[in-house]
Amino acid sequence: MIRCIHLFTGSDGRSHVEQIDLPPGHLQAARAVHVEETAAGSALDWHVAPCRQYVITLSGTLEFTTRDGETFILKPGDVLLAADTTGSGHRWRLIDDQPWRRMYVELADEAPARR
């Protein structure tokens, strides 16, 4: 299994975090893939994910926080499933001296998982 941090909107309308496992061979439809880079020392204040997407960190170490104070760290190789597209949102900040290089895999709307 591959460890994945799932950032989602709960029934209370607030962003929450849980760890889930992605089984090898798990396929999902994607609508776009792109890479981004943000300079070391950067941060992004409160926001929600623009769409359901996997975010694979290639370099940089980040701390994410929800408005309820839930925190988690992402390091190179970590997978985030950002699915808090509504609600109270989250923020992040880079906590090392590296740029945040990441790959986004935007998931197709309500695409059924298949194997």
Coordinates of N, CA, C and O in Angstrom, one line a residue:
M1 N 0.8 -1.2 0.0 CA 0.0 0.0 0.0 C 0.9 1.2 0.0 O 2.0 1.3 0.6
I2 N 0.4 2.3 -0.6 CA 1.1 3.6 -0.6 C 0.3 4.5 0.3 O -0.9 4.7 0.2
R3 N 1.1 5.1 1.2 CA 0.5 6.1 2.2 C 0.0 7.3 1.5 O 0.7 7.9 0.6
C4 N -1.2 7.8 1.8 CA -1.7 9.0 1.2 C -2.4 9.8 2.3 O -3.1 9.3 3.1
I5 N -2.1 11.1 2.3 CA -2.8 12.0 3.2 C -4.1 12.5 2.5 O -4.0 13.1 1.4
H6 N -5.2 12.3 3.1 CA -6.5 12.7 2.5 C -7.0 14.0 3.3 O -7.3 13.9 4.5
L7 N -7.1 15.1 2.5 CA -7.6 16.3 3.1 C -9.0 16.5 2.5 O -9.1 16.6 1.3
F8 N -10.0 16.5 3.3 CA -11.4 16.5 2.9 C -12.3 17.4 3.7 O -11.9 17.8 4.8
T9 N -13.4 17.7 3.1 CA -14.5 18.5 3.8 C -15.4 17.5 4.5 O -16.0 16.7 3.9
G10 N -15.5 17.7 5.8 CA -16.4 16.8 6.6 C -17.8 17.3 6.6 O -18.1 18.3 6.0
S11 N -18.7 16.5 7.2 CA -20.1 16.9 7.2 C -20.4 18.2 8.0 O -21.4 18.8 7.8
D12 N -19.4 18.6 8.8 CA -19.5 19.8 9.5 C -19.0 21.0 8.7 O -19.0 22.2 9.2
G13 N -18.7 20.8 7.4 CA -18.3 21.9 6.5 C -16.8 22.4 6.7 O -16.4 23.4 6.2
R14 N -16.1 21.6 7.5 CA -14.7 22.0 7.8 C -13.7 21.0 7.2 O -14.0 19.9 7.0
S15 N -12.5 21.5 7.0 CA -11.5 20.6 6.4 C -10.9 19.7 7.5 O -10.7 20.2 8.6
H16 N -10.7 18.5 7.1 CA -10.1 17.5 8.1 C -9.1 16.6 7.3 O -9.0 16.7 6.1
V17 N -8.3 15.9 8.1 CA -7.2 15.1 7.6 C -7.3 13.7 8.1 O -7.6 13.5 9.3
E18 N -6.9 12.8 7.2 CA -6.8 11.4 7.6 C -5.8 10.7 6.7 O -5.5 11.2 5.6
Q19 N -5.2 9.7 7.2 CA -4.3 8.9 6.4 C -5.0 7.7 5.8 O -5.8 7.1 6.5
I20 N -4.8 7.5 4.5 CA -5.4 6.4 3.8 C -4.3 5.7 3.0 O -3.2 6.2 2.9
D21 N -4.7 4.5 2.6 CA -3.7 3.7 1.8 C -4.2 3.6 0.4 O -5.4 3.3 0.2
L22 N -3.3 3.8 -0.6 CA -3.7 3.6 -2.0 C -3.1 2.2 -2.4 O -1.9 2.0 -2.3
P23 N -4.0 1.3 -2.9 CA -3.5 0.0 -3.3 C -2.7 0.1 -4.6 O -3.2 0.8 -5.5
P24 N -1.6 -0.6 -4.7 CA -0.9 -0.6 -6.0 C -1.9 -1.1 -7.1 O -2.7 -2.0 -6.9
G25 N -1.8 -0.6 -8.3 CA -2.6 -0.9 -9.4 C -4.0 -0.2 -9.4 O -4.7 -0.3 -10.4
H26 N -4.2 0.6 -8.4 CA -5.5 1.4 -8.4 C -5.5 2.5 -9.5 O -4.6 3.3 -9.6
L27 N -6.5 2.4 -10.4 CA -6.6 3.4 -11.5 C -7.7 4.3 -11.3 O -8.8 3.9 -10.8
Q28 N -7.5 5.6 -11.6 CA -8.6 6.6 -11.6 C -8.4 7.5 -12.8 O -7.3 7.7 -13.3
A29 N -9.6 7.9 -13.3 CA -9.6 8.8 -14.5 C -9.1 10.2 -14.1 O -9.4 10.7 -13.0
A30 N -8.2 10.8 -14.9 CA -7.7 12.1 -14.6 C -8.0 13.0 -15.8 O -8.1 12.6 -16.9
R31 N -8.2 14.3 -15.5 CA -8.5 15.2 -16.5 C -7.3 16.1 -16.9 O -7.3 16.7 -18.0
A32 N -6.3 16.2 -16.0 CA -5.2 17.0 -16.4 C -4.0 16.6 -15.4 O -4.3 16.2 -14.3
V33 N -2.8 16.8 -15.9 CA -1.6 16.6 -15.1 C -0.7 17.8 -15.3 O -0.5 18.2 -16.5
H34 N -0.2 18.4 -14.3 CA 0.7 19.5 -14.5 C 1.7 19.6 -13.3 O 1.4 19.0 -12.2
V35 N 2.8 20.2 -13.5 CA 3.8 20.4 -12.5 C 3.9 21.9 -12.2 O 3.7 22.8 -13.0
E36 N 4.3 22.2 -10.9 CA 4.4 23.6 -10.4 C 5.7 23.6 -9.5 O 6.1 22.6 -9.0
E37 N 6.2 24.8 -9.4 CA 7.3 25.1 -8.4 C 7.0 26.4 -7.7 O 6.6 27.4 -8.3
T38 N 7.2 26.4 -6.4 CA 7.1 27.5 -5.5 C 8.4 27.7 -4.8 O 9.0 26.8 -4.3
A39 N 8.8 29.0 -4.7 CA 10.1 29.3 -4.1 C 10.2 28.9 -2.6 O 9.1 28.9 -1.9
A40 N 11.3 28.5 -2.1 CA 11.6 28.2 -0.7 C 11.1 29.4 0.1 O 11.2 30.6 -0.3
G41 N 10.6 29.1 1.3 CA 10.1 30.2 2.2 C 8.7 30.7 1.9 O 8.2 31.5 2.6
S42 N 8.1 30.1 0.9 CA 6.7 30.6 0.6 C 5.6 30.0 1.5 O 5.9 29.0 2.2
A43 N 4.5 30.6 1.4 CA 3.3 30.1 2.1 C 2.1 30.5 1.4 O 2.1 31.4 0.5
L44 N 1.0 29.8 1.6 CA -0.3 30.2 1.0 C -1.4 30.2 2.1 O -1.5 29.1 2.8
D45 N -2.0 31.3 2.3 CA -3.0 31.4 3.4 C -4.3 30.6 3.1 O -4.3 29.9 2.1
W46 N -5.3 30.8 3.8 CA -6.5 29.9 3.8 C -7.1 29.9 2.4 O -7.3 30.9 1.8
H47 N -7.4 28.6 2.0 CA -8.0 28.4 0.7 C -8.5 26.9 0.7 O -8.2 26.1 1.6
V48 N -9.3 26.6 -0.3 CA -9.8 25.2 -0.5 C -9.1 24.7 -1.8 O -8.6 25.5 -2.6
A49 N -9.1 23.4 -2.0 CA -8.6 22.9 -3.2 C -9.5 23.3 -4.4 O -10.7 23.3 -4.3
P50 N -8.9 23.6 -5.6 CA -9.7 24.0 -6.7 C -10.5 22.9 -7.3 O -11.4 23.1 -8.0
C51 N -10.0 21.6 -7.1 CA -10.7 20.4 -7.6 C -10.1 19.3 -6.8 O -9.1 19.4 -6.1
R52 N -10.8 18.1 -6.9 CA -10.2 16.9 -6.3 C -8.9 16.5 -7.1 O -8.9 16.4 -8.3
Q53 N -7.8 16.4 -6.4 CA -6.5 16.2 -7.1 C -5.5 15.5 -6.1 O -5.6 15.7 -4.9
Y54 N -4.7 14.7 -6.8 CA -3.5 14.2 -6.1 C -2.4 15.2 -6.2 O -2.3 15.8 -7.3
V55 N -1.7 15.4 -5.2 CA -0.5 16.3 -5.2 C 0.7 15.5 -4.7 O 0.7 15.1 -3.6
I56 N 1.6 15.3 -5.6 CA 2.8 14.5 -5.3 C 4.0 15.4 -5.1 O 4.4 16.1 -6.1
T57 N 4.5 15.4 -3.9 CA 5.6 16.3 -3.6 C 6.9 15.7 -4.1 O 7.3 14.6 -3.8
L58 N 7.6 16.5 -5.0 CA 8.9 16.1 -5.5 C 10.1 16.7 -4.7 O 11.1 16.0 -4.6
S59 N 10.0 17.9 -4.3 CA 11.0 18.5 -3.4 C 10.3 19.5 -2.5 O 9.2 20.0 -2.8
G60 N 10.9 19.8 -1.4 CA 10.4 20.7 -0.4 C 9.7 19.9 0.7 O 9.2 18.8 0.5
T61 N 9.6 20.6 1.9 CA 8.9 20.0 3.0 C 7.9 21.1 3.5 O 8.3 22.2 3.7
L62 N 6.7 20.7 3.7 CA 5.6 21.7 4.0 C 4.9 21.2 5.2 O 4.7 20.1 5.5
E63 N 4.3 22.2 5.9 CA 3.4 22.0 7.0 C 2.0 22.6 6.5 O 1.9 23.7 6.1
F64 N 1.0 21.7 6.6 CA -0.3 22.1 6.3 C -1.1 22.2 7.6 O -0.9 21.4 8.5
T65 N -2.1 23.1 7.6 CA -2.9 23.3 8.8 C -4.3 23.6 8.4 O -4.6 24.3 7.4
T66 N -5.3 22.9 9.1 CA -6.7 23.3 8.9 C -7.1 24.3 9.9 O -6.4 24.6 10.9
R67 N -8.2 24.9 9.7 CA -8.7 26.0 10.7 C -9.0 25.4 12.1 O -9.0 26.1 13.0
D68 N -9.2 24.1 12.2 CA -9.4 23.5 13.5 C -8.1 23.1 14.1 O -8.0 22.5 15.2
G69 N -6.9 23.4 13.5 CA -5.6 23.1 14.0 C -5.0 21.8 13.7 O -4.0 21.4 14.3
E70 N -5.7 21.0 12.9 CA -5.1 19.7 12.4 C -3.9 20.1 11.6 O -4.0 20.9 10.7
T71 N -2.8 19.4 11.8 CA -1.6 19.7 11.0 C -1.0 18.4 10.5 O -1.2 17.3 11.1
F72 N -0.3 18.5 9.4 CA 0.5 17.4 8.9 C 1.6 17.9 8.0 O 1.6 19.1 7.6
I73 N 2.6 17.1 7.9 CA 3.9 17.5 7.1 C 3.9 16.6 5.8 O 3.6 15.4 5.8
L74 N 4.2 17.3 4.7 CA 4.5 16.6 3.5 C 5.9 16.7 3.1 O 6.5 17.8 3.2
K75 N 6.5 15.6 2.7 CA 7.9 15.5 2.3 C 8.0 15.0 0.9 O 7.1 14.4 0.4
P76 N 9.2 15.1 0.3 CA 9.4 14.5 -1.0 C 8.9 13.0 -1.1 O 9.3 12.3 -0.2
G77 N 8.1 12.7 -2.1 CA 7.6 11.3 -2.2 C 6.2 11.2 -1.6 O 5.6 10.2 -1.9
D78 N 5.8 12.1 -0.8 CA 4.4 12.0 -0.2 C 3.3 12.3 -1.2 O 3.5 13.1 -2.1
V79 N 2.2 11.6 -1.0 CA 1.0 11.8 -1.8 C -0.1 12.5 -1.0 O -0.4 12.0 0.1
L80 N -0.6 13.5 -1.5 CA -1.8 14.2 -0.9 C -3.0 14.1 -1.8 O -2.9 14.3 -3.0
L81 N -4.1 13.7 -1.2 CA -5.4 13.7 -2.0 C -6.1 15.0 -1.5 O -6.7 14.9 -0.4
A82 N -6.0 16.1 -2.2 CA -6.7 17.3 -1.8 C -8.1 17.3 -2.3 O -8.4 17.3 -3.5
A83 N -9.1 17.1 -1.4 CA -10.5 17.0 -1.7 C -11.4 17.9 -0.9 O -12.6 17.8 -1.0
D84 N -10.8 18.9 -0.2 CA -11.6 19.9 0.5 C -11.9 21.1 -0.4 O -11.3 22.1 -0.3
T85 N -12.8 20.8 -1.4 CA -13.1 21.8 -2.4 C -14.1 22.8 -1.9 O -14.5 23.8 -2.6
T86 N -14.7 22.6 -0.7 CA -15.6 23.5 -0.1 C -15.3 23.6 1.4 O -14.5 22.9 1.9
G87 N -15.9 24.6 2.1 CA -15.7 24.6 3.5 C -14.7 25.6 4.0 O -14.3 26.5 3.3
S88 N -14.1 25.3 5.1 CA -13.2 26.2 5.8 C -11.8 26.3 5.3 O -11.1 27.2 5.5
G89 N -11.4 25.2 4.6 CA -10.1 25.3 3.9 C -8.9 24.9 4.8 O -9.0 24.5 5.9
H90 N -7.7 25.2 4.2 CA -6.4 24.9 4.8 C -5.4 25.9 4.4 O -5.7 26.7 3.5
R91 N -4.2 25.9 5.0 CA -3.1 26.7 4.6 C -1.9 25.9 4.6 O -1.8 24.8 5.3
W92 N -0.8 26.3 4.0 CA 0.5 25.6 4.0 C 1.6 26.6 4.0 O 1.5 27.8 3.6
R93 N 2.8 26.1 4.5 CA 4.0 26.9 4.5 C 5.2 26.0 4.3 O 5.2 24.8 4.8
L94 N 6.2 26.4 3.5 CA 7.4 25.6 3.4 C 8.2 25.8 4.6 O 8.4 26.9 5.1
I95 N 8.8 24.7 5.1 CA 9.5 24.7 6.4 C 11.0 24.3 6.2 O 11.6 24.1 7.2
D96 N 11.4 24.1 5.0 CA 12.8 23.8 4.8 C 13.4 24.9 3.7 O 12.7 25.8 3.4
D97 N 14.6 24.7 3.3 CA 15.2 25.6 2.4 C 15.1 25.3 0.9 O 15.8 25.8 0.1
Q98 N 14.2 24.4 0.6 CA 14.0 23.9 -0.8 C 12.7 24.5 -1.4 O 11.8 24.7 -0.7
P99 N 12.7 24.6 -2.7 CA 11.5 25.0 -3.4 C 10.5 23.8 -3.3 O 10.9 22.7 -3.2
W100 N 9.2 24.1 -3.4 CA 8.2 23.1 -3.4 C 8.0 22.8 -4.9 O 7.4 23.5 -5.6
R101 N 8.4 21.6 -5.3 CA 8.2 21.1 -6.7 C 7.2 20.0 -6.5 O 7.4 19.1 -5.7
R102 N 6.1 20.1 -7.3 CA 5.0 19.0 -7.1 C 4.4 18.8 -8.5 O 4.4 19.6 -9.4
M103 N 3.7 17.6 -8.5 CA 2.9 17.2 -9.7 C 1.5 17.1 -9.2 O 1.2 16.5 -8.2
Y104 N 0.6 17.8 -9.9 CA -0.8 17.7 -9.7 C -1.4 16.7 -10.7 O -1.2 16.8 -11.9
V105 N -2.3 15.9 -10.2 CA -3.1 15.0 -11.0 C -4.6 15.3 -10.7 O -5.1 14.9 -9.7
E106 N -5.2 16.1 -11.6 CA -6.5 16.5 -11.4 C -7.5 15.4 -11.7 O -7.4 14.8 -12.8
L107 N -8.3 15.0 -10.8 CA -9.2 13.8 -11.0 C -10.4 14.2 -11.7 O -11.0 15.3 -11.6
A108 N -10.9 13.3 -12.6 CA -12.1 13.6 -13.3 C -13.2 13.6 -12.3 O -13.2 12.9 -11.3
D109 N -14.2 14.4 -12.5 CA -15.4 14.5 -11.6 C -16.0 13.2 -11.3 O -16.5 12.5 -12.3
E110 N -16.1 12.8 -10.1 CA -16.8 11.6 -9.6 C -16.4 10.4 -10.4 O -17.3 9.6 -10.7
A111 N -15.2 10.3 -10.9 CA -14.8 9.2 -11.7 C -14.7 7.9 -10.8 O -14.1 7.9 -9.7
P112 N -15.3 6.8 -11.2 CA -15.3 5.6 -10.4 C -13.8 5.0 -10.5 O -13.2 5.1 -11.5
A113 N -13.4 4.6 -9.3 CA -12.1 3.9 -9.3 C -12.2 2.5 -10.0 O -13.2 1.9 -9.9
R114 N -11.1 2.1 -10.6 CA -11.2 0.8 -11.2 C -9.8 0.2 -11.1 O -8.8 0.8 -10.8
R115 N -9.7 -1.1 -11.3 CA -8.5 -1.8 -11.1 C -8.1 -2.6 -12.4 O -8.9 -3.0 -13.1

